[in-house]
Coordinates of C-alpha atoms and ligand atoms in Angstrom, one line a residue:
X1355 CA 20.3 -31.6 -10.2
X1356 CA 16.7 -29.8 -10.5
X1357 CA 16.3 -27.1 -8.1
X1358 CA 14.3 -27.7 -5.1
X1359 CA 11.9 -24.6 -4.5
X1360 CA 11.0 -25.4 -0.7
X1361 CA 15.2 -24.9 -0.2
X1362 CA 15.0 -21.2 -1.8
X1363 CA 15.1 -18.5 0.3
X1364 CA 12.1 -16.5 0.4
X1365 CA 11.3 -13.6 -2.4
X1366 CA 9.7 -10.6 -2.0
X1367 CA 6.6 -9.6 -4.1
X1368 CA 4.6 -6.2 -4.3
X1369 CA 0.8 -6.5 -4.3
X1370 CA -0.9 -3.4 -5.6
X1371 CA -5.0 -2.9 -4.3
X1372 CA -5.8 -0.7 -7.4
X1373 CA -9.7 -1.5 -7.1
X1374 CA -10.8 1.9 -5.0
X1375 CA -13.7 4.5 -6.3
X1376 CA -11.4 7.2 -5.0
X1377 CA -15.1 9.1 -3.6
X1378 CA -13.1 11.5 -1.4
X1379 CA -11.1 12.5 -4.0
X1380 CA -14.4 13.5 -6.2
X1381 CA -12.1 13.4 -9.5
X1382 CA -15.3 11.9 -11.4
X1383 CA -13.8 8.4 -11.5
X1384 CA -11.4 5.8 -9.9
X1385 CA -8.5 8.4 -8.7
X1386 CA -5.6 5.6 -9.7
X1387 CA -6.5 6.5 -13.2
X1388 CA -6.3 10.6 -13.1
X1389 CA -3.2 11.9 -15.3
X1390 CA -0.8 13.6 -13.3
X1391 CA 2.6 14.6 -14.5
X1392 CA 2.3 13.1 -17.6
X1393 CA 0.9 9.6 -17.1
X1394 CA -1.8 7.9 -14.8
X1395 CA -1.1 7.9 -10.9
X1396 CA -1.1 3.8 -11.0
X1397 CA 1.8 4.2 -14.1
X1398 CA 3.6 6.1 -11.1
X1399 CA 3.3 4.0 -8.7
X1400 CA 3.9 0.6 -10.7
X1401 CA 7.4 3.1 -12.3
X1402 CA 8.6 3.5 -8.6
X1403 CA 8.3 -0.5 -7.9
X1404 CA 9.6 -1.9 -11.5
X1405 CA 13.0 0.2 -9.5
X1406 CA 13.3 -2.0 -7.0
X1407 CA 15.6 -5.1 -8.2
X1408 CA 14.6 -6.6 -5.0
X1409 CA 11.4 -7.3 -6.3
X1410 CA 10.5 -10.8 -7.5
X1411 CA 7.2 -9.4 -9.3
X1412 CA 4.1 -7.0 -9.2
X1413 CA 1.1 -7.9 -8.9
X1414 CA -2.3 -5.5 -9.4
X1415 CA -5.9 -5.7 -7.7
X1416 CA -8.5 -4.1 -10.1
X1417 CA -11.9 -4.2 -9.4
X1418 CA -13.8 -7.3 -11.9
X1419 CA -15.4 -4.6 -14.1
X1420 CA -11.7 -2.8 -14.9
X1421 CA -11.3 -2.1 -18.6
X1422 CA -9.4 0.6 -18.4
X1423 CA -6.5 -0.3 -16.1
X1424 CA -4.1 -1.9 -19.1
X1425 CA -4.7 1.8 -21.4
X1426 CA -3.4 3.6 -18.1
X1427 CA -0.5 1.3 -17.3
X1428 CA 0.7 0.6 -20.5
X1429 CA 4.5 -0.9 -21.3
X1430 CA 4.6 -1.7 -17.6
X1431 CA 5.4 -5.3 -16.4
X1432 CA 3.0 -6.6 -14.1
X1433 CA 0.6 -9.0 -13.1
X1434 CA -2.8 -8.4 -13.2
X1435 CA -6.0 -10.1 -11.5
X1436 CA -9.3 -9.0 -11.8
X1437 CA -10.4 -9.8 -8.1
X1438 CA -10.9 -6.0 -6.4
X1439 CA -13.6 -7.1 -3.6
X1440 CA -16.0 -4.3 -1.4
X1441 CA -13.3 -3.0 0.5
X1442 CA -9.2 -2.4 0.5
X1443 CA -8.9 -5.7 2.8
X1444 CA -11.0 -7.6 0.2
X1445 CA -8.9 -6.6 -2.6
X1446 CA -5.8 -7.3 -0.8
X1447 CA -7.0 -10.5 0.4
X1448 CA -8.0 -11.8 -3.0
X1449 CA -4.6 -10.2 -4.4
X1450 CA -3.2 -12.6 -2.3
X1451 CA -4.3 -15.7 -3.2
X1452 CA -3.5 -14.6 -7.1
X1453 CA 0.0 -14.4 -6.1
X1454 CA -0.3 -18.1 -4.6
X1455 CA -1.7 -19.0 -7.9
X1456 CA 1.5 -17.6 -9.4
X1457 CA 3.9 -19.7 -7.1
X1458 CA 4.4 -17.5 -4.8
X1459 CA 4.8 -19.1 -1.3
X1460 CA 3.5 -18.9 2.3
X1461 CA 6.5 -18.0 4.0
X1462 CA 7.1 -15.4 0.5
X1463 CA 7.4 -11.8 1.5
X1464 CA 4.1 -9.5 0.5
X1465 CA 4.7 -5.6 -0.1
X1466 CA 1.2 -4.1 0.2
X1467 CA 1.5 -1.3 -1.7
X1468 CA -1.9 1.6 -2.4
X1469 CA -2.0 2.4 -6.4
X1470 CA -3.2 5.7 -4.7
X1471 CA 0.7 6.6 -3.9
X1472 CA 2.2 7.4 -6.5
X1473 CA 4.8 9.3 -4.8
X1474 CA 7.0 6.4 -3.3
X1475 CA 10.6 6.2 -4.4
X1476 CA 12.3 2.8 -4.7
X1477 CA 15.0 3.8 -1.5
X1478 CA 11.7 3.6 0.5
X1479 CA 10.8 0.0 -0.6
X1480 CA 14.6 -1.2 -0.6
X1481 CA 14.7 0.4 3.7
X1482 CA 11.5 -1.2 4.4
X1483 CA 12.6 -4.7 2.6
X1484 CA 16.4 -4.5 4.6
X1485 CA 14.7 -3.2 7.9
X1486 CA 12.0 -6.0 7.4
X1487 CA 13.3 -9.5 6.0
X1488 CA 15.0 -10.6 9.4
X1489 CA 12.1 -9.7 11.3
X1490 CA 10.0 -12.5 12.7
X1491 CA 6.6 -10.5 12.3
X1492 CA 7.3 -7.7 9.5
X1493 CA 6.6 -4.3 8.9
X1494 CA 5.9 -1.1 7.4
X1495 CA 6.5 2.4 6.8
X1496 CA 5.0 5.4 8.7
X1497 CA 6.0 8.7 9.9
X1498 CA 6.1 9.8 13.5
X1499 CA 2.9 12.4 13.9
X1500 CA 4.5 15.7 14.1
X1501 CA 1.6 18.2 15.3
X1502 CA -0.6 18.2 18.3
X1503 CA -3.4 16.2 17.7
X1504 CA -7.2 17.3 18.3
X1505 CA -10.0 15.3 18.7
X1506 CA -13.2 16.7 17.2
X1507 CA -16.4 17.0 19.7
X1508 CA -19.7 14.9 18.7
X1509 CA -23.3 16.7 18.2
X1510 CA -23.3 20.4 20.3
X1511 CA -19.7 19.9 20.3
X1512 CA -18.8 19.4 16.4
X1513 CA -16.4 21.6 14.9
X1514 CA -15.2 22.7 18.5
X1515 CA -11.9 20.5 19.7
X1516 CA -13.6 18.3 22.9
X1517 CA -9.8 17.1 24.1
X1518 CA -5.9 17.6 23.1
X1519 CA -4.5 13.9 22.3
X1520 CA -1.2 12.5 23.6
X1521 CA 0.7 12.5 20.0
X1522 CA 4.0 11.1 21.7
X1523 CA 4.4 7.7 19.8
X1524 CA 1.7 8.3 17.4
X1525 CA 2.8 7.4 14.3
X1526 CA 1.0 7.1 10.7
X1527 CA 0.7 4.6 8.9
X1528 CA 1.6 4.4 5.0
X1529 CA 2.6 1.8 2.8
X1530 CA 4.2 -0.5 1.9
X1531 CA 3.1 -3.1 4.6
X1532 CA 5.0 -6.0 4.4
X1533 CA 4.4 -9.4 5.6
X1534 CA 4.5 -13.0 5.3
X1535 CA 2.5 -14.3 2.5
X1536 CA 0.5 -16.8 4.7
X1537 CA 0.5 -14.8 7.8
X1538 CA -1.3 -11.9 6.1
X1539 CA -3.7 -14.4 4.7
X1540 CA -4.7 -15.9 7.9
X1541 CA -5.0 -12.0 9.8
X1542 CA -7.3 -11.4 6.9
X1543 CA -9.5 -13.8 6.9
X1544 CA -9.7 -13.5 10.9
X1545 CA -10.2 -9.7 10.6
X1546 CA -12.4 -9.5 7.6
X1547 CA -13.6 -6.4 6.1
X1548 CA -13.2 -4.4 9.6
X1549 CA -9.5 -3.3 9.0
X1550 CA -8.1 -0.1 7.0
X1551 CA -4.5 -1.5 6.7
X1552 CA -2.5 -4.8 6.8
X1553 CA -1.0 -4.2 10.1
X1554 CA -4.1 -3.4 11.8
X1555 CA -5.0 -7.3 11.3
X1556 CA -1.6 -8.8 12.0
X1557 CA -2.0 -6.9 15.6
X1558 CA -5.6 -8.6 15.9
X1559 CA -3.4 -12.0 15.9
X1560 CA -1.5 -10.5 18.6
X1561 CA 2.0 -9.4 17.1
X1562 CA 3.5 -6.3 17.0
X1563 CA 5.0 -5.1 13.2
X1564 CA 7.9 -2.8 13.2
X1565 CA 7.8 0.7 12.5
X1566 CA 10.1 1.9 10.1
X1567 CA 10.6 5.4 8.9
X1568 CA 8.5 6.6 6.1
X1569 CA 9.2 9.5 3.9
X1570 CA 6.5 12.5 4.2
X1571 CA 6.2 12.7 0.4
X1572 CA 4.8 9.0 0.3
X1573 CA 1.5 10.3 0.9
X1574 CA -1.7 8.8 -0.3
X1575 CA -4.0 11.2 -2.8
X1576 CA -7.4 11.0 -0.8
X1577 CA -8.9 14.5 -1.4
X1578 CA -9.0 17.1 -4.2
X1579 CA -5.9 19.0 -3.2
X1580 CA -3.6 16.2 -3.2
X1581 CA -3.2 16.2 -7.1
X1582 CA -2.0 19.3 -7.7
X1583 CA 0.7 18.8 -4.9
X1584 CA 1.4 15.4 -5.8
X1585 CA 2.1 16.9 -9.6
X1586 CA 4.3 19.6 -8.4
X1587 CA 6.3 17.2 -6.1
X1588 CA 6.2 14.7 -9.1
X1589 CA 7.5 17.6 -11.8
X1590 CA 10.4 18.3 -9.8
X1591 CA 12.1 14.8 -9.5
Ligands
LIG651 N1 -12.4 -1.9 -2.5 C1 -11.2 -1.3 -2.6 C2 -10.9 0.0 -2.0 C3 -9.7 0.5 -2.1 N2 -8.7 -0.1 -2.9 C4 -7.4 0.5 -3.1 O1 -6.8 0.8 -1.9 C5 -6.0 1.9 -1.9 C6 -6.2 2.9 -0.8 O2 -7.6 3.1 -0.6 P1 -8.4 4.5 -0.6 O3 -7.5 5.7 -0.6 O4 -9.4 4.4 0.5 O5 -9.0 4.5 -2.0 P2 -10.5 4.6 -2.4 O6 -11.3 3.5 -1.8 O7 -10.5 4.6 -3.9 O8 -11.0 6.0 -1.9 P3 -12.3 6.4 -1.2 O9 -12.2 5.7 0.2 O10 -12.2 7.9 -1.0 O11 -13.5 6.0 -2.0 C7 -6.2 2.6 -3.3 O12 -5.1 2.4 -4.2 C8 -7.5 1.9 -3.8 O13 -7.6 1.7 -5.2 C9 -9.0 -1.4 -3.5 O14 -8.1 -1.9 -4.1 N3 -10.2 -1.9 -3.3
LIG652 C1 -3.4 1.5 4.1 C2 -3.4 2.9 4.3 O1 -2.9 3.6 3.2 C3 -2.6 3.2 5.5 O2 -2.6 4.6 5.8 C4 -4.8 3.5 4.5 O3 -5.4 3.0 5.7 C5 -5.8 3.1 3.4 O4 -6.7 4.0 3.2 P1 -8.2 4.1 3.8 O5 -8.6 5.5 3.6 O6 -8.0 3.7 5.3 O7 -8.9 3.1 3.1

């Protein structure tokens, strides 16, 4: 009897925005593509995910331009679609409806992933995927903030703290986020390019995604100094 796909229970894919300009990081080009420990911080990050058996496939966001991303990812098994847009919810977006042009279904799991963190380790993925996949909205990792927080004055008052803020269930965000294939669509395209993270648009629908512990190591390389921590953390594993 031929299989019927509507009667298979849902998979679990990894979506990898890898079309960034990395400015902060001032590395004098696209920071997924710096050499780190011996290979490309996108080879790390696509190592960490081709670990987790969970995994139905990978697929990669570069920006349209891209030449470079196959000589920096080499021997690694993934999809790739040339569809990076203006901003990490464009990318994303557009990501998604690749995967929907490779089967991948609405009610499919999505595991938005940053090529920019190349430290994640597979038992991250695999807590997030069991703390996730009976959950009615999703998730994603993040780490509870653990020093007091200051907010910075404006004008007269830059530079000098202007108040102390309440850090008691403040957590940061990291990734992966994971959702529902077609719910993360629709909170996309209803949030457009105003959001810095998945989650941030499936609360704009109105639901609340679960926290799950992160791991303080999964951190994303935004400025300079992050390299040469992320290579000393990477050369000890
Ligand atoms: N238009 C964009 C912007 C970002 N990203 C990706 O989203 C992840 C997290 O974004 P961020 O750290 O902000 O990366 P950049 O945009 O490259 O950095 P910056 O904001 O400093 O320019 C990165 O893997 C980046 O490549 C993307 O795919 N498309
Ligand atoms: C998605 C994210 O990594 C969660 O922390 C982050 O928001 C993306 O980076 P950006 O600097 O906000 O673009």
């Amino acid at each position: 009897m031929t299989p019927n796909p509507a009667l298979e229970p849902p998979r679990c894919y990894a979506l990898v925005p890898c079309a960034g300009v990395g400015e902060r990081a001032g590395v004098g080009g696209p920071k997924q593509y710096r050499e780190i420990a011996g290979r490309s911080v996108v080879a790390h990050t696509l190592a960490a995910l081709a670990r987790v058996p969970r995994l139905a496939g990978t697929l990669v966001v570069v920006a349209p331009e891209d030449r470079v991303f196959e000589a920096h990812a080499p021997a690694v098994q993934t999809w790739v679609a040339r569809v990076g847009g203006a901003t990490r919810a464009a990318s994303v977006l557009n990501g998604l409806q690749a995967l929907a042009g490779r089967g991948a279904r609405d009610d499919d799991w999505v595991l938005v992933h940053d090529a920019a963190r190349c430290l994640l380790q597979p038992a991250d993925v695999e807590r997030l995927i069991a703390a996730c996949e009976g959950d009615a909205v999703g998730g994603l990792l993040a780490l509870p903030v653990a020093d007091t927080l200051k907010r910075e004055g404006a004008g007269p008052g830059e530079g000098r703290v202007s108040a102390t803020v309440e850090r008691r269930a403040m957590w940061q965000a990291q990734t992966p986020q994971m959702f529902r294939l077609g719910l993360l669509r629709e909170a996309l395209r209803a949030a457009g390019d105003t959001v810095t993270d998945e989650a941030s648009a499936i609360e704009a629908l109105g639901h609340a995604p679960r926290l799950v512990p992160g791991s303080l190591e999964n951190f994303k390389l935004t400025w300079p100094a992050d390299f040469s921590l992320a290579e000393r953390l990477l050369r000890t594993r």
